[in-house]
Coordinates of C-alpha atoms in Angstrom, one line a residue:
M1 CA 221.2 -62.1 -48.5
L2 CA 220.6 -58.5 -47.2
K3 CA 216.9 -58.8 -48.2
T4 CA 216.6 -62.0 -46.2
L5 CA 218.3 -60.6 -43.1
L6 CA 216.0 -57.6 -43.2
S7 CA 212.8 -59.6 -43.8
P8 CA 210.1 -59.2 -41.1
R9 CA 210.4 -62.8 -40.0
L10 CA 214.1 -62.3 -39.2
L11 CA 213.9 -58.8 -37.8
G12 CA 211.9 -60.1 -34.9
L13 CA 214.5 -62.8 -34.4
H14 CA 217.2 -60.2 -34.3
L15 CA 215.5 -58.1 -31.7
L16 CA 214.6 -61.1 -29.6
T17 CA 218.2 -62.3 -29.7
I18 CA 219.6 -58.9 -28.8
G19 CA 217.2 -58.6 -25.8
V20 CA 217.9 -62.1 -24.6
V21 CA 221.7 -61.6 -24.9
I22 CA 221.6 -58.3 -23.0
A23 CA 219.4 -59.8 -20.3
F24 CA 221.7 -62.8 -19.9
I25 CA 224.8 -60.7 -19.7
M26 CA 223.3 -58.4 -17.1
L27 CA 222.1 -61.4 -15.0
G28 CA 225.6 -62.8 -15.2
R29 CA 227.1 -59.5 -14.1
W30 CA 224.6 -59.5 -11.2
Q31 CA 225.7 -62.9 -10.1
L32 CA 229.3 -62.0 -10.4
G33 CA 228.7 -59.0 -8.2
V34 CA 227.1 -61.2 -5.6
F35 CA 230.1 -63.5 -5.7
N36 CA 232.5 -60.5 -5.3
D37 CA 230.6 -59.2 -2.4
S38 CA 230.6 -62.6 -0.6
G39 CA 233.6 -63.1 1.7
K40 CA 233.8 -59.4 2.6
P41 CA 233.5 -58.5 6.2
V42 CA 230.0 -57.6 7.2
L43 CA 228.5 -56.0 10.2
T44 CA 227.1 -58.4 12.8
T45 CA 224.6 -57.7 15.5
D46 CA 225.9 -55.3 18.1
P47 CA 225.0 -56.9 21.5
A48 CA 224.4 -54.9 24.6
P49 CA 227.4 -54.0 26.7
V50 CA 228.9 -56.5 29.1
S51 CA 231.6 -56.3 31.7
V52 CA 235.0 -56.4 30.2
T53 CA 235.9 -59.2 32.6
E54 CA 233.7 -61.6 30.6
L55 CA 235.6 -61.0 27.4
A56 CA 239.2 -59.9 28.2
P57 CA 241.0 -62.7 30.1
V58 CA 244.3 -62.5 31.9
G59 CA 247.1 -64.6 30.4
A60 CA 245.0 -65.9 27.5
Q61 CA 243.8 -64.8 24.1
M62 CA 240.4 -63.3 23.8
R63 CA 237.7 -65.0 21.6
G64 CA 237.4 -63.8 18.1
D65 CA 233.8 -62.8 18.6
A66 CA 234.8 -60.5 21.4
V67 CA 236.5 -58.0 19.0
G68 CA 234.6 -54.8 18.6
R69 CA 232.1 -55.7 21.4
R70 CA 230.7 -53.0 23.6
V71 CA 231.9 -53.4 27.1
T72 CA 232.0 -51.5 30.4
V73 CA 235.1 -51.2 32.6
E74 CA 234.8 -50.2 36.2
G75 CA 237.6 -49.2 38.4
V76 CA 240.2 -46.5 39.2
Y77 CA 242.6 -45.0 36.6
D78 CA 246.3 -45.5 37.4
A79 CA 247.7 -42.2 36.2
S80 CA 251.2 -43.2 37.2
R81 CA 251.3 -45.9 34.5
Q82 CA 249.8 -43.8 31.7
L83 CA 251.5 -44.2 28.2
L84 CA 251.2 -42.4 24.9
V85 CA 251.0 -44.6 21.8
A86 CA 253.0 -42.6 19.3
D87 CA 252.4 -42.1 15.6
R88 CA 248.6 -42.8 15.7
R89 CA 245.6 -41.3 14.0
A90 CA 242.2 -41.0 15.7
D91 CA 241.0 -44.3 14.2
V92 CA 242.0 -47.8 15.5
D93 CA 242.0 -49.2 11.9
A94 CA 244.3 -46.5 10.6
P95 CA 248.0 -47.7 10.1
G96 CA 250.4 -46.8 12.9
G97 CA 254.2 -46.4 13.0
K98 CA 256.2 -44.6 10.4
V99 CA 253.4 -44.0 7.9
S100 CA 251.5 -42.0 10.6
R101 CA 254.5 -40.3 12.1
G102 CA 253.5 -36.8 13.4
H103 CA 249.8 -37.5 13.2
G104 CA 249.3 -37.7 17.0
Y105 CA 249.0 -40.1 20.0
W106 CA 246.6 -42.4 21.7
V107 CA 246.3 -41.7 25.4
L108 CA 246.6 -45.2 27.0
T109 CA 245.8 -45.3 30.7
P110 CA 245.2 -48.6 32.7
L111 CA 242.1 -48.9 34.7
R112 CA 242.6 -50.9 37.9
L113 CA 239.6 -53.2 38.3
D114 CA 238.1 -54.4 41.6
D115 CA 240.0 -57.7 41.4
G116 CA 243.3 -55.8 41.1
T117 CA 243.9 -56.5 37.4
L118 CA 244.7 -53.7 34.9
M119 CA 242.7 -53.1 31.8
P120 CA 244.4 -50.9 29.2
V121 CA 242.0 -48.1 28.1
V122 CA 242.6 -45.8 25.2
R123 CA 241.0 -42.7 26.7
G124 CA 241.3 -40.7 23.5
W125 CA 243.6 -39.0 21.0
V126 CA 245.8 -35.9 21.1
A127 CA 247.8 -34.2 18.3
D128 CA 250.6 -33.2 20.6
A129 CA 252.3 -35.2 23.4
A130 CA 252.4 -32.0 25.5
D131 CA 248.6 -31.5 25.3
P132 CA 247.4 -30.9 28.9
A133 CA 244.3 -32.9 28.0
A134 CA 246.4 -36.1 28.0
A135 CA 247.6 -35.4 31.6
A136 CA 244.1 -34.8 32.9
V137 CA 243.4 -38.3 34.2
P138 CA 239.9 -38.7 35.8
Q139 CA 240.2 -39.2 39.6
G140 CA 238.2 -41.6 41.7
R141 CA 236.1 -44.5 40.6
A142 CA 235.1 -44.5 36.9
S143 CA 232.7 -46.6 34.8
V144 CA 234.0 -46.4 31.2
P145 CA 232.0 -47.6 28.2
G146 CA 233.8 -48.5 25.1
R147 CA 234.7 -51.2 22.5
L148 CA 237.1 -54.1 23.1
R149 CA 240.0 -54.5 20.7
P150 CA 242.6 -57.2 20.5
Q151 CA 246.2 -56.6 21.4
Q152 CA 248.5 -55.3 18.6
G153 CA 251.5 -57.3 17.5
S154 CA 254.8 -55.6 18.3
D155 CA 255.9 -56.1 14.7
T156 CA 252.7 -54.6 13.1
V157 CA 254.3 -51.2 12.6
Q158 CA 257.5 -49.8 11.2
R159 CA 259.1 -48.3 14.3
R160 CA 261.2 -45.2 14.6
P161 CA 264.9 -46.0 14.1
E162 CA 265.8 -43.5 16.9
G163 CA 263.4 -45.0 19.4
L164 CA 260.8 -43.3 21.5
P165 CA 261.0 -41.0 24.6
P166 CA 260.2 -42.6 28.0
G167 CA 256.5 -43.0 28.5
Q168 CA 255.7 -43.7 24.9
V169 CA 255.1 -47.0 23.0
Q170 CA 254.4 -47.8 19.3
T171 CA 251.7 -50.5 19.9
V172 CA 249.2 -51.7 22.5
A173 CA 250.8 -55.1 22.9
T174 CA 249.9 -57.0 26.1
G175 CA 253.3 -58.6 26.3
E176 CA 255.0 -55.2 26.2
L177 CA 252.7 -53.7 28.7
V178 CA 253.3 -56.6 31.2
N179 CA 257.0 -55.7 31.0
L180 CA 256.4 -52.0 31.5
W181 CA 253.8 -52.5 34.3
R182 CA 255.9 -55.0 36.2
G183 CA 254.2 -57.0 38.9
E184 CA 250.8 -56.3 37.5
Q185 CA 248.2 -58.7 36.0
V186 CA 247.2 -57.2 32.7
R187 CA 244.1 -58.2 30.8
N188 CA 244.4 -59.0 27.1
G189 CA 243.5 -56.4 24.6
Y190 CA 242.4 -52.9 25.2
V191 CA 239.3 -50.8 25.4
V192 CA 238.6 -47.8 23.2
A193 CA 236.6 -45.4 25.4
E194 CA 233.3 -44.1 23.9
P195 CA 233.0 -41.2 24.6
P196 CA 236.6 -40.1 25.3
S197 CA 237.5 -38.7 28.7
G198 CA 237.7 -34.9 29.2
A199 CA 238.9 -32.9 26.2
L200 CA 240.4 -35.7 24.3
T201 CA 239.4 -36.5 20.8
Q202 CA 237.5 -39.8 20.4
V203 CA 239.3 -42.7 18.7
A204 CA 237.0 -44.3 16.2
S205 CA 236.3 -48.0 16.6
K206 CA 234.0 -50.1 14.5
P207 CA 231.3 -52.5 15.7
P208 CA 231.9 -56.3 15.4
M209 CA 232.7 -57.5 12.0
A210 CA 232.4 -61.0 10.6
G211 CA 233.9 -62.4 7.4
G212 CA 231.3 -63.3 4.9
E213 CA 231.2 -66.7 3.3
V214 CA 232.4 -67.0 -0.3
T215 CA 229.5 -68.2 -2.4
W216 CA 231.2 -70.0 -5.3
R217 CA 227.8 -71.1 -6.6
N218 CA 227.2 -67.4 -7.7
L219 CA 230.3 -67.5 -9.8
A220 CA 228.9 -70.7 -11.4
Y221 CA 225.5 -68.9 -12.0
A222 CA 227.3 -66.0 -13.6
A223 CA 229.2 -68.4 -16.0
N224 CA 225.9 -70.2 -16.8
W225 CA 224.1 -67.0 -17.8
W226 CA 227.0 -66.0 -20.1
I227 CA 227.0 -69.5 -21.6
F228 CA 223.3 -69.1 -22.2
A229 CA 224.0 -65.8 -23.9
G230 CA 226.6 -67.5 -26.1
F231 CA 224.1 -70.3 -26.9
A232 CA 221.5 -67.7 -27.9
V233 CA 223.9 -66.1 -30.4
F234 CA 224.8 -69.6 -31.6
M235 CA 221.1 -70.4 -32.2
W236 CA 220.5 -67.0 -33.9
F237 CA 223.4 -67.7 -36.3
H238 CA 222.0 -71.1 -37.3
F239 CA 218.5 -69.8 -37.8
V240 CA 219.8 -66.9 -39.9
R241 CA 222.1 -69.3 -41.9
D242 CA 219.3 -71.7 -42.6
A243 CA 217.0 -68.9 -43.7
V244 CA 219.6 -67.5 -46.1
R245 CA 220.3 -70.9 -47.5
A246 CA 216.6 -71.6 -47.9
D247 CA 216.1 -68.3 -49.8
R248 CA 219.0 -69.0 -52.1
D249 CA 217.7 -72.5 -52.8
R250 CA 214.3 -71.0 -53.7
Q251 CA 215.9 -68.5 -56.1
R252 CA 218.0 -71.2 -57.8
S253 CA 215.1 -73.7 -58.2
P254 CA 211.8 -71.8 -58.7
E255 CA 210.2 -74.9 -60.1
M256 CA 210.9 -76.8 -56.9
V257 CA 209.2 -74.1 -54.9
L258 CA 206.2 -74.3 -57.1
E259 CA 206.0 -78.0 -56.8
G260 CA 206.3 -77.7 -53.0

């Protein structure tokens, strides 16, 4: 049997089968990787900046495609209504609340637009609530470039059990801001200024993201390649078995071989 397995006619079959199986397995892994990558958020086009009034309405939710868009906000900062968003890192996607306690504050200052509405603007980040950079609110008319973000749910963070000092909040929630800035029309969401104002540290905000489409066909392709690999092994087994049986038959019946 060993002599048959190592014969030149079967050695080529062994090598061919090994190559085919490895190739099919790798092709299956490639298709599986494509499947795993599908459905993940991907960067979309980053359109030119537009006025925030086009994307951030009053009393209504913003469109999903507005999240992360570059916008410009023009108006005058209302320093008297400035708030600090406690327990925050210099990244809008970093978790807030208890897990980030002691990491710093977002400086949230509303910008009063020409139509009288207020647009919350995260001007930047400070490590200490007493940092004088937070109190240095730009005077006069300002044109602020930045990225638009949706409001944060009031239940998205684990709040401090002892509460917060006056002038501080845990989230940038439009409903909460309406209650704090009574008598004002507040636009939905908030703008992360890019670049920050004054000596504040910039809060990172990503460009628009879109959820990728899950491509189930790639999972089927991966399964097909692995089935082909199994079929190649199956055919190799049958060829080898038939060759071994044929050699045994020839050894047992030499006269039949001669007659053939």
